[in-house]
Short mmCIF file of N, CA, C and O in Angstrom, two decimals:
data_model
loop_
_atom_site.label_atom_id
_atom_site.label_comp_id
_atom_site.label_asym_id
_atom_site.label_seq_id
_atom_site.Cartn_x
_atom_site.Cartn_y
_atom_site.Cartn_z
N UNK A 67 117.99 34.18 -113.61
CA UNK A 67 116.71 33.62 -113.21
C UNK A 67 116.19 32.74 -114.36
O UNK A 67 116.36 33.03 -115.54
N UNK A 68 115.48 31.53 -113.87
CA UNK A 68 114.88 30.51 -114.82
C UNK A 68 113.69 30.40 -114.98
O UNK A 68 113.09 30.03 -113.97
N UNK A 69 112.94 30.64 -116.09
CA UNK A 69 111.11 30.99 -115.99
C UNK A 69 111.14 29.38 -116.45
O UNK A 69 110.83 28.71 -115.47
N UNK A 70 111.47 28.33 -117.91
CA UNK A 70 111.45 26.85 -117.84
C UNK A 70 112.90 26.66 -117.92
O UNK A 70 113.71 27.58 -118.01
N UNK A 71 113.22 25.21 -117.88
CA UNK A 71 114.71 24.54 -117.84
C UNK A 71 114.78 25.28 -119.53
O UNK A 71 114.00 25.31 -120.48
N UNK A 72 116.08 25.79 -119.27
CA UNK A 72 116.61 25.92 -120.54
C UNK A 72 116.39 27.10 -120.84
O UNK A 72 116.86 27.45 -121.93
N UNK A 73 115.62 28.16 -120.01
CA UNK A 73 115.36 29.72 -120.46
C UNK A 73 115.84 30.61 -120.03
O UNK A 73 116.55 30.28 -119.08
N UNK A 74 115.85 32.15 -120.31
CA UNK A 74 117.32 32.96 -119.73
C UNK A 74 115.56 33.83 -119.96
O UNK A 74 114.68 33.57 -120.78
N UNK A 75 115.58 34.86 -118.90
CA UNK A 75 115.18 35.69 -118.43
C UNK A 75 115.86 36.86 -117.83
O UNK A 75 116.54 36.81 -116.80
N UNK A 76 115.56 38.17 -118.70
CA UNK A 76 115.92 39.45 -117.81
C UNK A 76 115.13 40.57 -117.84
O UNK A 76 114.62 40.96 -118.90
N UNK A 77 114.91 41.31 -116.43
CA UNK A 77 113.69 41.41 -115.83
C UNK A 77 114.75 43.36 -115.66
O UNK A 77 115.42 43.70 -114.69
N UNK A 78 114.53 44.08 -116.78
CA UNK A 78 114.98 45.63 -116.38
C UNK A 78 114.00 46.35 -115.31
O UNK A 78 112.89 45.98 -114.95
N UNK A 79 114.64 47.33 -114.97
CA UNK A 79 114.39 48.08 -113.54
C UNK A 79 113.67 49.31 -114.39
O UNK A 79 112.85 50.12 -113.96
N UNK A 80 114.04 49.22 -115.26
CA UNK A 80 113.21 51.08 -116.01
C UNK A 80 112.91 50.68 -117.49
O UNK A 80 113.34 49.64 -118.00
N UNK A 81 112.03 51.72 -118.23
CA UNK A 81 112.31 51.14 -119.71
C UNK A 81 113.02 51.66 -120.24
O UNK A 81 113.12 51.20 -121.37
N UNK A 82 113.99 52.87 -119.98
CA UNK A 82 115.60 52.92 -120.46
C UNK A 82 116.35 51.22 -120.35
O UNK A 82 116.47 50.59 -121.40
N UNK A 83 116.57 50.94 -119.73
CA UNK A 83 117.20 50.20 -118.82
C UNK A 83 116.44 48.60 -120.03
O UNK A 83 117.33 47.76 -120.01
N UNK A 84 115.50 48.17 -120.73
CA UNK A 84 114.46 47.64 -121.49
C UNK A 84 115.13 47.71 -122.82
O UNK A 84 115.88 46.92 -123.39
N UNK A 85 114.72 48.75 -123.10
CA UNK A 85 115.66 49.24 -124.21
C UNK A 85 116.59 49.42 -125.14
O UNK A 85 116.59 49.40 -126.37
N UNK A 86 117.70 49.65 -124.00
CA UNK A 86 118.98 49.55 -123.94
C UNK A 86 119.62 48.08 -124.16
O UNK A 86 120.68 47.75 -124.70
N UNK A 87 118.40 47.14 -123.41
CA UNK A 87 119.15 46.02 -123.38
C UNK A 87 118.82 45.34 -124.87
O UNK A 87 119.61 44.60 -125.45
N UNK A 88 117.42 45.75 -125.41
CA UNK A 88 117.21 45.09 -126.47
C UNK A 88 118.38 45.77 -127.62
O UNK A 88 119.15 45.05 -128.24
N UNK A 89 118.34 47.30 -127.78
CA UNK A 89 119.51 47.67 -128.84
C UNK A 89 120.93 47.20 -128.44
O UNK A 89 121.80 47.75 -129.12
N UNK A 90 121.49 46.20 -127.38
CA UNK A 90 122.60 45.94 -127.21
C UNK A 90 122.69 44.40 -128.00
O UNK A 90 123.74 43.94 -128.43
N UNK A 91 121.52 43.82 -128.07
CA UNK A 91 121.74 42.69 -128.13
C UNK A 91 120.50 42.58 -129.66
O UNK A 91 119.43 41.96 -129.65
N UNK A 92 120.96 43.22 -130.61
CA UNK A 92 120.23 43.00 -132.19
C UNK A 92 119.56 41.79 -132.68
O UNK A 92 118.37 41.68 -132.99
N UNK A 93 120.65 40.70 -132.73
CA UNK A 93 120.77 39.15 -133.27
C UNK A 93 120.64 38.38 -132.34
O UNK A 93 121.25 37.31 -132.39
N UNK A 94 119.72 38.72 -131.10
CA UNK A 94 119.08 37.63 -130.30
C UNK A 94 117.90 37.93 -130.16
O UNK A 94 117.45 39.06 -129.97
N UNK A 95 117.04 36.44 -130.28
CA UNK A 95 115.62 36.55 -130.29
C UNK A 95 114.83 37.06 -128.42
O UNK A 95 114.64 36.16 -127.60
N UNK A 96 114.59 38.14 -128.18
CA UNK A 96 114.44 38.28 -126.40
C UNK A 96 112.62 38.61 -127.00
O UNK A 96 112.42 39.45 -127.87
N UNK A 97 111.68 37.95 -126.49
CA UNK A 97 110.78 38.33 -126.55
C UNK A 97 110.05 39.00 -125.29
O UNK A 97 110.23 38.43 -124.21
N UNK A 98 109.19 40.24 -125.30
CA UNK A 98 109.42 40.59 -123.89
C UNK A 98 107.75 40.08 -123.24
O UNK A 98 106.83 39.75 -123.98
N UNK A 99 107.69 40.13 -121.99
CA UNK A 99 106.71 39.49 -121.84
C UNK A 99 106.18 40.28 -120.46
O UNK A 99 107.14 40.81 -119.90
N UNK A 100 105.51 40.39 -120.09
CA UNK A 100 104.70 41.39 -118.91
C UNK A 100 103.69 40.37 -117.78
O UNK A 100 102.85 40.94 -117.08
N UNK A 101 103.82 39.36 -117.73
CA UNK A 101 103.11 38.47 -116.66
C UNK A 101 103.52 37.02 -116.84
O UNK A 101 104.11 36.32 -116.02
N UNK A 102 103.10 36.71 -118.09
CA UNK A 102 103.58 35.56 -118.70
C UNK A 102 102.16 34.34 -118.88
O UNK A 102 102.41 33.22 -119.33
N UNK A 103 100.64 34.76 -118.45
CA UNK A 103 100.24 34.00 -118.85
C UNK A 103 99.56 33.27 -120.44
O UNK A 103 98.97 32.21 -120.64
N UNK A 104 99.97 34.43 -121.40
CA UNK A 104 99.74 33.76 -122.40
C UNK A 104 100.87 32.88 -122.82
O UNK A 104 100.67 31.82 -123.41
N UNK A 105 102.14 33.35 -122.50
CA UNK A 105 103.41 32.29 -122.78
C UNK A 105 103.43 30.88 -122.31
O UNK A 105 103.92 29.92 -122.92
N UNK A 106 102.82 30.88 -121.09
CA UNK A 106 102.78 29.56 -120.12
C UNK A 106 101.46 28.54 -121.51
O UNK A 106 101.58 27.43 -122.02
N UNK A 107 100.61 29.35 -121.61
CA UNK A 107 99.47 28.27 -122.51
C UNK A 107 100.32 28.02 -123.83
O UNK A 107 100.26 26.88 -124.30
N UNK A 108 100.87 28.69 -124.28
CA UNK A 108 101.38 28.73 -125.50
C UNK A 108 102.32 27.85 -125.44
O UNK A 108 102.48 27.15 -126.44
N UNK A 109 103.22 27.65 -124.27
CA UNK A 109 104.29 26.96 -124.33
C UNK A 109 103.80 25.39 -123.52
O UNK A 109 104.39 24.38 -123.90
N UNK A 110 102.56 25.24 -122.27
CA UNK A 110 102.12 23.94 -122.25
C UNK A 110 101.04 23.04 -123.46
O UNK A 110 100.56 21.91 -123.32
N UNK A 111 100.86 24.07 -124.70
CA UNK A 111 100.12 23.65 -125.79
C UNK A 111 101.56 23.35 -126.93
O UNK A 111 101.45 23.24 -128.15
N UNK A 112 102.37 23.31 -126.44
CA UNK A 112 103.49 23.09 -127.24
C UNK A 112 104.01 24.02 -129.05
O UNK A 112 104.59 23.50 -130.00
N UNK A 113 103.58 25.28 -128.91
CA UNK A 113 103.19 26.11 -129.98
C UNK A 113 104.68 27.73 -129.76
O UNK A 113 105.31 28.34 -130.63
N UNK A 114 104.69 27.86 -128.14
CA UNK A 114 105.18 29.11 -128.09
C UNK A 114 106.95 28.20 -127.93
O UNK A 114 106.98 27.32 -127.06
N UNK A 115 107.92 28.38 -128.52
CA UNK A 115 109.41 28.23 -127.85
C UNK A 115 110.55 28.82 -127.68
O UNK A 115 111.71 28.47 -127.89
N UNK A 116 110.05 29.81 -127.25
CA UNK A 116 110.76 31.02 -127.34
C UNK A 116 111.47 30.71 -126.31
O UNK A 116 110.91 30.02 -125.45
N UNK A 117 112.92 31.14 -126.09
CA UNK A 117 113.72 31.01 -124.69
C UNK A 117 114.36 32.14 -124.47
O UNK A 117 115.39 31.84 -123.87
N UNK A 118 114.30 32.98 -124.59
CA UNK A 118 114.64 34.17 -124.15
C UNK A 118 113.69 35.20 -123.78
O UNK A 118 112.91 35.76 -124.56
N UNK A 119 113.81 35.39 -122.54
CA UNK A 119 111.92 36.67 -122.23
C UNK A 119 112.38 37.49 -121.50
O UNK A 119 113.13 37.26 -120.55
N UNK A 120 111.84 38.91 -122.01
CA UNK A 120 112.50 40.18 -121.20
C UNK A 120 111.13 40.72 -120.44
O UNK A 120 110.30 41.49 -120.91
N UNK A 121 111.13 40.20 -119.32
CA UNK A 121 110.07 40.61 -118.11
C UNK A 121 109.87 42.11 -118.14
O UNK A 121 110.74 42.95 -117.90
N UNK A 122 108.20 42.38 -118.57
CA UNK A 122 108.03 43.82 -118.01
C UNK A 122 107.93 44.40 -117.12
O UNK A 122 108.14 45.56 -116.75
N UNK A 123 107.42 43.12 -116.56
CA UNK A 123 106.13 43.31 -115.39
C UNK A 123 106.52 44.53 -114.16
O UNK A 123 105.73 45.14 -113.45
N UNK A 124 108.48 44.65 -114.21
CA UNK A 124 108.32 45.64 -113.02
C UNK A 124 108.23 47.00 -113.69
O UNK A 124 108.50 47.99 -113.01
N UNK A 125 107.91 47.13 -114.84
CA UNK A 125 107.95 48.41 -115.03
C UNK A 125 106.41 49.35 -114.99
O UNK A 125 106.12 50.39 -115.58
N UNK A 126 105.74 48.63 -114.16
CA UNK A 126 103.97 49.12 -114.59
C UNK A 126 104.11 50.92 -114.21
O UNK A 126 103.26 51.67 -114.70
N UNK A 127 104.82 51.28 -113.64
CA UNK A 127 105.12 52.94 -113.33
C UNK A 127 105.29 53.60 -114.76
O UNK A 127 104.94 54.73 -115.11
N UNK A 128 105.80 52.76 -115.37
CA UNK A 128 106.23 53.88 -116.47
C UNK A 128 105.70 53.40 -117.82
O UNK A 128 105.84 54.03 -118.87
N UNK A 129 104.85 51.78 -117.65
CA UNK A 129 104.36 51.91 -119.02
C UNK A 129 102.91 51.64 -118.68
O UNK A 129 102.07 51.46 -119.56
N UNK A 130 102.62 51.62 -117.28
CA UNK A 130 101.04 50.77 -117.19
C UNK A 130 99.81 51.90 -116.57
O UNK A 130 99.95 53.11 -116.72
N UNK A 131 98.92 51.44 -116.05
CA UNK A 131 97.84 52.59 -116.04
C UNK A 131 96.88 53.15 -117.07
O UNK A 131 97.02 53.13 -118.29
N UNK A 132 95.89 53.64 -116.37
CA UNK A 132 94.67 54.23 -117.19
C UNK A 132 94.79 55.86 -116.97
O UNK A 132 94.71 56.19 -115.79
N UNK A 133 94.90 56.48 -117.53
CA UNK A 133 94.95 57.99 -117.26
C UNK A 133 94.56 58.89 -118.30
O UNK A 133 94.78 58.67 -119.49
N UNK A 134 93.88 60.08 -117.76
CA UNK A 134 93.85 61.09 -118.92
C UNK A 134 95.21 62.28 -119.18
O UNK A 134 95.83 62.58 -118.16
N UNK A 135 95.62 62.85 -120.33
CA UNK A 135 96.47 63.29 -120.70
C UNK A 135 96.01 64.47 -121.61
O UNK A 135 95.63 64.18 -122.74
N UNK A 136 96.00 65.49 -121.30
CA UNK A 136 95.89 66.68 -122.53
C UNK A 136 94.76 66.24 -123.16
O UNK A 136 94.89 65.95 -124.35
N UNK A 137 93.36 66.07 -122.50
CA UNK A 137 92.19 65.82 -122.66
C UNK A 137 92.09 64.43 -123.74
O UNK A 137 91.32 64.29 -124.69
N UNK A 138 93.44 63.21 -123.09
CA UNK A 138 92.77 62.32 -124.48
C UNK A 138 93.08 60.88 -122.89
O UNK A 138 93.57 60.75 -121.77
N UNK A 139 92.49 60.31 -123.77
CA UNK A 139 92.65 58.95 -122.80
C UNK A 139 93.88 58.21 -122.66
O UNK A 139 94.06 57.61 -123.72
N UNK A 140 94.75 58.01 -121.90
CA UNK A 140 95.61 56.96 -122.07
C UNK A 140 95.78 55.86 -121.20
O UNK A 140 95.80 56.02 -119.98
N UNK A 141 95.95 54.22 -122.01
CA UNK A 141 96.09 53.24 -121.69
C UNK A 141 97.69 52.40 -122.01
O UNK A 141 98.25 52.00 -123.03
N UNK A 142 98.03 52.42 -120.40
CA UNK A 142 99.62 51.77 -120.46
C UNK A 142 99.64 50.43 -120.87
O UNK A 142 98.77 49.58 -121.01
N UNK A 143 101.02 50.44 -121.05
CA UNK A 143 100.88 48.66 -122.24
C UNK A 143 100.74 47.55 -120.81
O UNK A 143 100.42 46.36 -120.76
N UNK A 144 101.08 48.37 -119.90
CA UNK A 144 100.87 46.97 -118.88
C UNK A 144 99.23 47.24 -117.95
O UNK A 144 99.00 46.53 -116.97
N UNK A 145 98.45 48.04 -118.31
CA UNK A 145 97.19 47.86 -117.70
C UNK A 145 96.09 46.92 -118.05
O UNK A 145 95.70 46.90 -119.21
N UNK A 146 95.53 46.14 -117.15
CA UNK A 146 94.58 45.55 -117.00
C UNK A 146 93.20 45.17 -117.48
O UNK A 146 92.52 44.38 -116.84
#
């Protein structure tokens, strides 16, 4: 999948699966990204050029949400 000409995107199913892919691949720059609208300003202000983006966005089950936990608050990296 192509997010601009020239970019490689991969979009894991779990954050094992996230993970895994970043410790497979050490010496490549994958920055990961969860919607993409700060990348889009960053990259039509000519500032962000990153070409490699590891999509969060399907993982909001396992990293996103507002919830309480053992009486403390928790906020997932992909909530709102």
């Amino acid at each position: 999948m192509t997010l601009l000409t020239g970019a490689e995107v991969a979009t894991p199913a779990t954050l094992s699966e996230a993970l895994r892919f970043l410790a497979d691949r050490p010496d490549e720059d994958w920055r990961p990204i969860a919607g993409g609208t700060d990348v889009m300003v960053g990259v039509n202000a000519g500032v962000e050029t990153g070409r490699r983006w590891l999509d969060l966005s399907r993982l909001h089950d396992e990293i996103g949400g507002i919830g309480e936990e053992d009486g403390r608050i928790r906020v997932g990296a992909l909530s709102t």
